[in-house]
Tab-separated table of C-alpha atoms in Angstrom:
chain	number	residue	atom	x	y	z
A	404	MET	CA	227.101	103.576	22.308
A	405	THR	CA	225.026	104.537	19.255
A	406	SER	CA	226.351	106.756	16.492
A	407	VAL	CA	223.928	109.531	17.488
A	408	ALA	CA	225.196	109.498	21.071
A	409	THR	CA	228.781	109.435	19.817
A	410	ARG	CA	228.187	112.493	17.640
A	411	GLY	CA	226.558	114.262	20.587
A	412	VAL	CA	229.542	113.582	22.831
A	413	ASP	CA	231.911	114.725	20.092
A	414	ARG	CA	229.999	117.991	19.659
A	415	ILE	CA	230.013	118.667	23.403
A	416	ALA	CA	233.747	117.918	23.590
A	417	LYS	CA	234.392	120.172	20.585
A	418	ALA	CA	232.346	123.004	22.099
A	419	GLY	CA	234.155	122.640	25.428
A	420	GLY	CA	237.534	122.645	23.723
A	421	GLY	CA	236.583	125.748	21.729
A	422	ALA	CA	235.447	127.580	24.864
A	423	LEU	CA	238.686	126.747	26.680
A	424	SER	CA	240.720	127.839	23.649
A	425	GLN	CA	238.920	131.194	23.468
A	426	THR	CA	239.325	131.703	27.223
A	427	GLY	CA	243.058	131.132	26.883
A	428	ASN	CA	243.278	133.540	23.940
A	429	ILE	CA	241.394	136.256	25.852
A	430	VAL	CA	243.726	135.839	28.843
A	431	GLN	CA	246.702	136.031	26.478
A	432	LEU	CA	245.334	139.268	24.969
A	433	PHE	CA	244.920	140.682	28.476
A	434	VAL	CA	248.599	139.882	29.195
A	435	ASP	CA	249.648	141.454	25.874
A	436	VAL	CA	247.684	144.617	26.686
A	437	ALA	CA	249.406	144.829	30.088
A	438	ARG	CA	252.805	144.482	28.397
A	439	GLN	CA	252.064	147.031	25.677
A	440	LEU	CA	251.003	149.581	28.302
A	441	MET	CA	254.698	150.105	29.005
A	442	VAL	CA	255.631	150.620	25.338
A	443	ARG	CA	256.195	154.190	24.205
A	444	PRO	CA	255.051	156.355	22.526
A	445	PHE	CA	251.624	156.138	24.124
A	446	GLN	CA	248.811	156.709	21.616
A	447	LEU	CA	247.353	159.729	23.416
A	448	ARG	CA	245.318	161.020	20.467
A	449	GLU	CA	243.699	157.627	19.870
A	450	PHE	CA	242.966	157.350	23.597
A	451	ILE	CA	241.242	160.765	23.710
A	452	GLN	CA	239.224	160.027	20.559
A	453	GLN	CA	238.060	156.675	21.907
A	454	ALA	CA	237.232	158.088	25.350
A	455	TRP	CA	235.193	160.866	23.773
A	456	PHE	CA	233.392	158.426	21.477
A	457	ILE	CA	232.580	155.983	24.303
A	458	ALA	CA	231.371	158.811	26.542
A	459	SER	CA	229.221	160.280	23.748
A	460	VAL	CA	227.369	156.997	23.152
A	461	THR	CA	226.896	156.073	26.825
A	462	ILE	CA	226.323	159.248	28.899
A	463	LEU	CA	222.714	159.925	27.872
A	464	PRO	CA	221.492	156.283	28.089
A	465	THR	CA	223.273	155.914	31.424
A	466	ALA	CA	221.591	158.988	32.901
A	467	LEU	CA	218.181	157.931	31.559
A	468	ILE	CA	218.549	154.450	33.086
A	469	ALA	CA	219.980	155.695	36.411
A	470	ILE	CA	216.865	157.721	37.323
A	471	PRO	CA	214.290	154.894	37.094
A	472	PHE	CA	216.852	152.460	38.510
A	473	GLY	CA	217.251	154.546	41.672
A	474	ALA	CA	213.489	154.940	41.893
A	475	ILE	CA	212.863	151.190	41.573
A	476	VAL	CA	215.458	150.381	44.234
A	477	SER	CA	213.990	152.995	46.566
A	478	LEU	CA	210.410	151.827	46.066
A	479	GLN	CA	211.259	148.142	46.424
A	480	THR	CA	213.532	148.463	49.460
A	481	GLY	CA	211.232	151.030	51.049
A	482	SER	CA	208.242	148.710	50.775
A	483	LEU	CA	210.189	145.737	52.158
A	484	ILE	CA	211.773	147.667	55.030
A	485	LYS	CA	208.416	149.135	56.048
A	486	GLN	CA	207.066	145.605	56.391
A	487	LEU	CA	209.998	144.813	58.689
A	488	GLY	CA	209.367	147.926	60.778
A	489	ALA	CA	212.707	149.611	60.059
A	490	GLU	CA	211.636	152.673	58.067
A	491	SER	CA	214.550	154.682	59.435
A	492	TYR	CA	216.995	152.578	57.375
A	493	THR	CA	215.250	153.023	54.034
A	494	GLY	CA	217.720	155.626	52.809
A	495	ALA	CA	220.792	153.615	53.749
A	496	ALA	CA	219.506	150.431	52.138
A	497	SER	CA	218.611	152.050	48.836
A	498	VAL	CA	221.815	154.079	48.662
A	499	LEU	CA	224.062	151.112	49.480
A	500	VAL	CA	222.352	148.998	46.825
A	501	VAL	CA	222.853	151.737	44.244
A	502	VAL	CA	226.502	152.485	45.140
A	503	GLN	CA	227.766	148.940	45.768
A	504	GLN	CA	225.870	146.935	43.176
A	505	GLY	CA	223.683	149.019	40.914
A	506	SER	CA	225.942	151.717	39.546
A	507	PRO	CA	228.902	149.446	38.564
A	508	LEU	CA	226.600	146.938	36.852
A	509	VAL	CA	224.500	149.535	35.023
A	510	THR	CA	227.669	151.292	33.900
A	511	SER	CA	229.383	148.115	32.750
A	512	LEU	CA	226.346	146.836	30.867
A	513	LEU	CA	226.074	150.096	28.948
A	514	VAL	CA	229.816	150.256	28.306
A	515	ALA	CA	229.804	146.646	27.120
A	516	GLY	CA	226.598	146.964	25.113
A	517	ALA	CA	227.129	150.332	23.444
A	518	ALA	CA	230.886	150.914	23.443
A	519	GLY	CA	232.010	147.269	23.379
A	520	SER	CA	229.888	146.450	20.355
A	521	ALA	CA	231.216	149.540	18.556
A	522	VAL	CA	234.826	148.553	19.329
A	523	ALA	CA	234.243	144.982	18.152
A	524	ALA	CA	232.613	146.214	14.936
A	525	ASP	CA	235.411	148.725	14.277
A	526	LEU	CA	238.239	146.252	14.837
A	527	GLY	CA	236.339	143.518	12.982
A	528	SER	CA	235.930	145.770	9.946
A	529	ARG	CA	239.633	146.643	10.034
A	530	THR	CA	240.495	142.940	10.252
A	531	ILE	CA	238.425	141.811	7.262
A	532	ARG	CA	239.815	144.754	5.248
A	533	GLU	CA	243.270	143.366	6.164
A	534	GLU	CA	244.286	146.664	7.797
A	535	ILE	CA	245.497	144.741	10.866
A	536	ASP	CA	247.695	142.516	8.670
A	537	ALA	CA	249.055	145.598	6.885
A	538	MET	CA	249.967	147.194	10.244
A	539	GLU	CA	251.859	144.067	11.275
A	540	VAL	CA	253.712	144.006	7.936
A	541	LEU	CA	254.765	147.626	8.530
A	542	GLY	CA	256.063	146.712	11.982
A	543	ILE	CA	253.221	148.418	13.891
A	544	ASN	CA	251.840	146.421	16.800
A	545	PRO	CA	248.007	146.610	16.506
A	546	ILE	CA	247.595	145.869	20.212
A	547	GLN	CA	249.763	148.836	21.237
A	548	ARG	CA	248.316	151.066	18.504
A	549	LEU	CA	244.610	150.174	18.679
A	550	VAL	CA	243.706	147.901	21.602
A	551	VAL	CA	245.518	149.611	24.506
A	552	PRO	CA	243.916	153.070	23.915
A	553	ARG	CA	240.458	151.483	23.651
A	554	VAL	CA	240.822	149.436	26.848
A	555	LEU	CA	242.120	152.454	28.804
A	556	ALA	CA	239.325	154.618	27.404
A	557	MET	CA	236.741	152.074	28.559
A	558	ILE	CA	238.270	152.013	32.057
A	559	LEU	CA	238.233	155.815	32.328
A	560	VAL	CA	234.691	156.215	31.016
A	561	ALA	CA	233.409	153.329	33.172
A	562	ILE	CA	234.789	154.980	36.338
A	563	LEU	CA	233.296	158.365	35.419
A	564	LEU	CA	229.941	156.873	34.452
A	565	ASN	CA	229.903	154.909	37.692
A	566	GLY	CA	230.038	158.185	39.611
A	567	LEU	CA	227.312	159.651	37.399
A	568	VAL	CA	225.011	156.655	37.913
A	569	ALA	CA	225.598	156.725	41.687
A	570	VAL	CA	224.769	160.440	41.970
A	571	VAL	CA	221.726	160.291	39.691
A	572	GLY	CA	220.514	157.052	41.276
A	573	ILE	CA	220.811	158.431	44.795
A	574	GLY	CA	219.008	161.604	43.717
A	575	GLY	CA	216.212	159.582	42.151
A	576	GLY	CA	215.957	157.369	45.207
A	577	TYR	CA	215.820	160.389	47.494
A	578	PHE	CA	213.038	161.968	45.431
A	579	PHE	CA	210.863	158.863	45.371
A	580	ASN	CA	211.491	158.017	49.026
A	581	VAL	CA	210.781	161.504	50.337
A	582	VAL	CA	208.149	162.734	47.868
A	583	VAL	CA	206.373	159.575	46.733
A	584	GLN	CA	206.645	157.382	49.835
A	585	GLY	CA	206.339	160.180	52.363
A	586	GLY	CA	209.702	159.667	54.053
A	587	THR	CA	211.547	162.426	55.882
A	588	PRO	CA	214.736	163.951	54.423
A	589	GLY	CA	216.463	163.869	57.822
A	590	ALA	CA	215.850	160.151	58.371
A	591	TYR	CA	216.967	159.341	54.825
A	592	LEU	CA	220.289	161.160	55.202
A	593	ALA	CA	220.858	160.064	58.804
A	594	SER	CA	220.472	156.377	57.983
A	595	PHE	CA	222.864	156.743	55.059
A	596	GLY	CA	225.467	158.358	57.321
A	597	ALA	CA	225.017	155.639	59.928
A	598	LEU	CA	225.555	152.627	57.635
A	599	ALA	CA	227.544	153.807	54.613
A	600	GLN	CA	231.334	153.740	54.716
A	601	LEU	CA	234.122	154.843	52.427
A	602	PRO	CA	235.087	151.289	51.302
A	603	ASP	CA	231.637	151.073	49.655
A	604	LEU	CA	232.782	153.794	47.274
A	605	TYR	CA	236.172	152.119	46.792
A	606	ILE	CA	234.673	148.760	45.815
A	607	SER	CA	232.205	150.485	43.493
A	608	THR	CA	235.028	152.282	41.672
A	609	LEU	CA	237.162	149.110	41.564
A	610	LYS	CA	234.270	147.168	40.062
A	611	ALA	CA	233.725	149.810	37.383
A	612	ALA	CA	237.434	149.788	36.448
A	613	LEU	CA	237.592	145.983	36.280
A	614	PHE	CA	234.376	145.817	34.258
A	615	GLY	CA	235.900	148.338	31.841
A	616	VAL	CA	238.956	146.084	31.416
A	617	ILE	CA	236.796	143.022	30.773
A	618	ALA	CA	234.560	144.822	28.269
A	619	GLY	CA	237.544	146.314	26.435
A	620	VAL	CA	239.599	143.121	26.190
A	621	VAL	CA	236.692	140.883	25.160
A	622	ALA	CA	235.420	143.370	22.546
A	623	SER	CA	238.947	143.783	21.148
A	624	TYR	CA	239.522	140.008	20.994
A	625	LYS	CA	236.269	139.388	19.173
A	626	GLY	CA	236.953	142.289	16.826
A	627	LEU	CA	240.424	141.015	15.968
A	628	ASN	CA	239.184	137.466	15.325
A	629	PRO	CA	236.027	137.585	13.164
A	630	LYS	CA	235.216	134.533	11.050
A	631	GLY	CA	233.502	134.566	7.681
A	632	GLY	CA	233.726	138.118	6.357
A	633	PRO	CA	231.073	140.793	7.091
A	634	LYS	CA	228.695	138.225	8.606
A	635	GLY	CA	231.491	137.157	10.921
A	636	VAL	CA	231.850	140.754	12.134
A	637	GLY	CA	228.183	140.823	13.108
A	638	ASP	CA	228.532	137.501	14.899
A	639	ALA	CA	231.651	138.760	16.685
A	640	VAL	CA	229.763	141.839	17.927
A	641	ASN	CA	226.932	139.729	19.313
A	642	GLN	CA	229.339	137.257	20.906
A	643	SER	CA	231.382	140.030	22.523
A	644	VAL	CA	228.273	141.447	24.228
A	645	VAL	CA	227.080	138.052	25.480
A	646	VAL	CA	230.515	136.905	26.713
A	647	THR	CA	231.147	140.264	28.396
A	648	PHE	CA	227.804	140.173	30.219
A	649	LEU	CA	228.540	136.668	31.550
A	650	LEU	CA	232.022	137.628	32.724
A	651	LEU	CA	230.765	140.843	34.336
A	652	PHE	CA	228.190	139.085	36.482
A	653	PHE	CA	230.706	136.395	37.456
A	654	ALA	CA	233.335	139.015	38.367
A	655	ASN	CA	230.749	140.988	40.339
A	656	LEU	CA	229.885	137.864	42.335
A	657	ILE	CA	233.528	137.210	43.218
A	658	LEU	CA	234.299	140.847	44.105
A	659	THR	CA	231.190	141.145	46.268
A	660	ALA	CA	231.966	137.911	48.129
A	661	VAL	CA	235.562	139.004	48.793
A	662	PHE	CA	234.489	142.515	49.845
A	663	VAL	CA	231.921	141.207	52.330
A	664	GLN	CA	234.587	139.011	53.938
A	665	ILE	CA	237.218	141.767	54.099
A	666	VAL	CA	234.976	144.709	55.049
A	667	PRO	CA	232.147	143.687	57.397
A	668	PRO	CA	228.935	145.756	57.192
A	669	LYS	CA	228.878	148.851	59.366
A	670	VAL	CA	226.446	148.660	62.290
A	671	GLY	CA	224.562	151.908	62.854
């Protein structure tokens, strides 16, 4: 084997080892967060401040994205279903896509992109200013004091935003289906009632909560472990967004596959 090939293999092995190490550290942080949830006193003020901050930076973008998202789903599914000769199911198809898949993903992407990057930057700045080290010297656990309130705030806001996206998306889909595509309001609502079921709402809420956990833990881990000063904080923010996006899509795939096996589609 040539020296070039040897160096290539070494780099791949090093990158793989680094990825596994980071995965283990993120899992360990998740376990630590679960443990510190039971520690009192709970940081209620920090939790409220973080929840308000996350909501303030995500509500408007979420609402603005939900309207065209619902319209696109309605237009695309409406066009496809018309070709199949099942216009009466247009409403159900668009609504189920929005509730089951669209609203949790849109919510999580905005929570991860806007709130997660802010959390990573905040914790990264505290780390390079050695505030985290000072807290540990004073006997204050930074995970209980800083990370737990942020993760819980992300879960709460993700669940609430998921409901907002679902309502706005369904409203947008209804408008474009009835007004733009010439559908009837009665057929739209009737098809939704025939195919939709309560577990669709349960899995949507569960996805939003889990996506909030993933975004919060990954952003906190990257923020607590920046490398190389201020530049490292910027790199940590970018890495937290990319890693969170990958994990969110992977988790969505697993949850959807399990849900389809446990809850078969309702036949109208």
